[in-house]
Amino acid sequence: MQLQAQTYDELITCALDAAKNDSLTKSEILFKQALKMDPANMRNALLFTNLGTVQRRLGKIDDAIDSYTLSLNITPYSVVTLLNRASLYLEKNLFDRAYVDYCNVIDIDKTNKEALLFRAYIYMQRRDYKGARIDYNTLLQEEPGNNTARLGRALLNQKELKYRESLEDFNKLVSDNPRDVSYLKARATLAVEMNTPDLALLDLEEAAKLAPDDAEIYVMCGEIYLSQKKKREAYVAFEKAIELMITADPELLNILGVTAKMSLSSSLIALLLGVPLGLLLGASSFRGRGLLVVLNRTLMGMPPVVCGLIFYLFFSGVGPFRGAELLFTVEIMIIAQVVLITPIVAGSMETYASSVAPAVRENACGLGLGKGKTFALLLNECVYQVFSAYLLAFARAIAEVGAVSM
């Protein structure tokens, strides 16, 4: 990449322009060049903060945290940088580190809304309800109409089983925000805890009118109906929820279609391969049979991720089958699943066939049947086991993701 800017100020200007135009990789490089050019410049605190923000937009969370930390090494009382780093710590579930940053912000600005809200959230996660209440009340004293803090306090009262206070908070929230479905759902959850399911259903019915495509509403209704032993109503509610979840997201529908195609195809192929192999191993006696049985049972326990890695190595750009260009296709996913499932089908059939084969051979010998008819008789004897093996194969296919993460 050819970068024309030469001076510290020119590099900063170009980096900011690149970030503004969403050329984030170029912006990151320019900021790093400026920092390297003049590492002692006091303006580097701001540059590190800007670099951290660019890296955050690029998804480089750990790099962004490092950049914010370097900025704070220069200006440790920067509220903006502390808040930025704290939010990244929260994304990574590093609550203790986020808590320290939010405390530092509040030490600087005792009424900082963001710091108070998120510190209260951390207190809630720690079940330090006293600390959470102090922060919510402080924020509400400064801004009585802050709905996030009002909701937090309502949930806090609910956690502490102060149902009357919680209901008052929710009633005010719903009254002030009559078209906000989230408050209706939250009040419905409280009503369920208070053992007033009919009131919960009233809130959910109102929520369904405002957001008819919200599947969660119908799931909540279904759970309430089940608790009331209204199985028919619960079935209708859950059916509606599933319908909404599928139709509301075309991408989800496509994923389900690909999964079904892959699982059905791989399980059928594995059945066609595994049943004859299992019958052969279970009913025949030949040199090397014991070794094949041990090998098949070993393959039954193959980790899916290992299978996926082997196929990736074979079909990637450096693998022997790279010319097939099958990597990341449904076809290679099906092949990987077949390799995983066939030993399971064969092992299931081998175990069953070995137990019934002596009796089948004895009957076939008495009837004077040849090898072909004897095999057909054995297959007929194992028909229910074939069906069981297919169900086992399909269950394994639809449950595995490691082999197809390619």
mmCIF file of C-alpha atoms in Angstrom, residues 32 38 73 110 131 141 152 165 224 252 260 299 360 394:
data_model
loop_
_atom_site.group_PDB
_atom_site.id
_atom_site.type_symbol
_atom_site.label_atom_id
_atom_site.label_comp_id
_atom_site.label_asym_id
_atom_site.label_seq_id
_atom_site.Cartn_x
_atom_site.Cartn_y
_atom_site.Cartn_z
ATOM 1 C CA LYS A 32 0.357 3.324 13.650
ATOM 2 C CA ASP A 38 6.661 10.679 17.002
ATOM 3 C CA ASN A 73 -1.146 5.342 30.283
ATOM 4 C CA LYS A 110 -20.274 11.154 39.781
ATOM 5 C CA GLY A 131 -24.960 -1.454 45.101
ATOM 6 C CA GLN A 141 -32.297 11.617 40.896
ATOM 7 C CA GLY A 152 -33.392 -1.658 35.954
ATOM 8 C CA GLU A 165 -42.770 -1.949 44.108
ATOM 9 C CA ILE A 224 -48.350 -20.058 30.601
ATOM 10 C CA LEU A 252 -32.794 -19.280 8.950
ATOM 11 C CA ALA A 260 -32.188 -31.183 6.239
ATOM 12 C CA LEU A 299 -13.957 -45.082 13.606
ATOM 13 C CA VAL A 360 -30.344 -67.939 10.139
ATOM 14 C CA PHE A 394 -29.936 -39.428 10.999
#
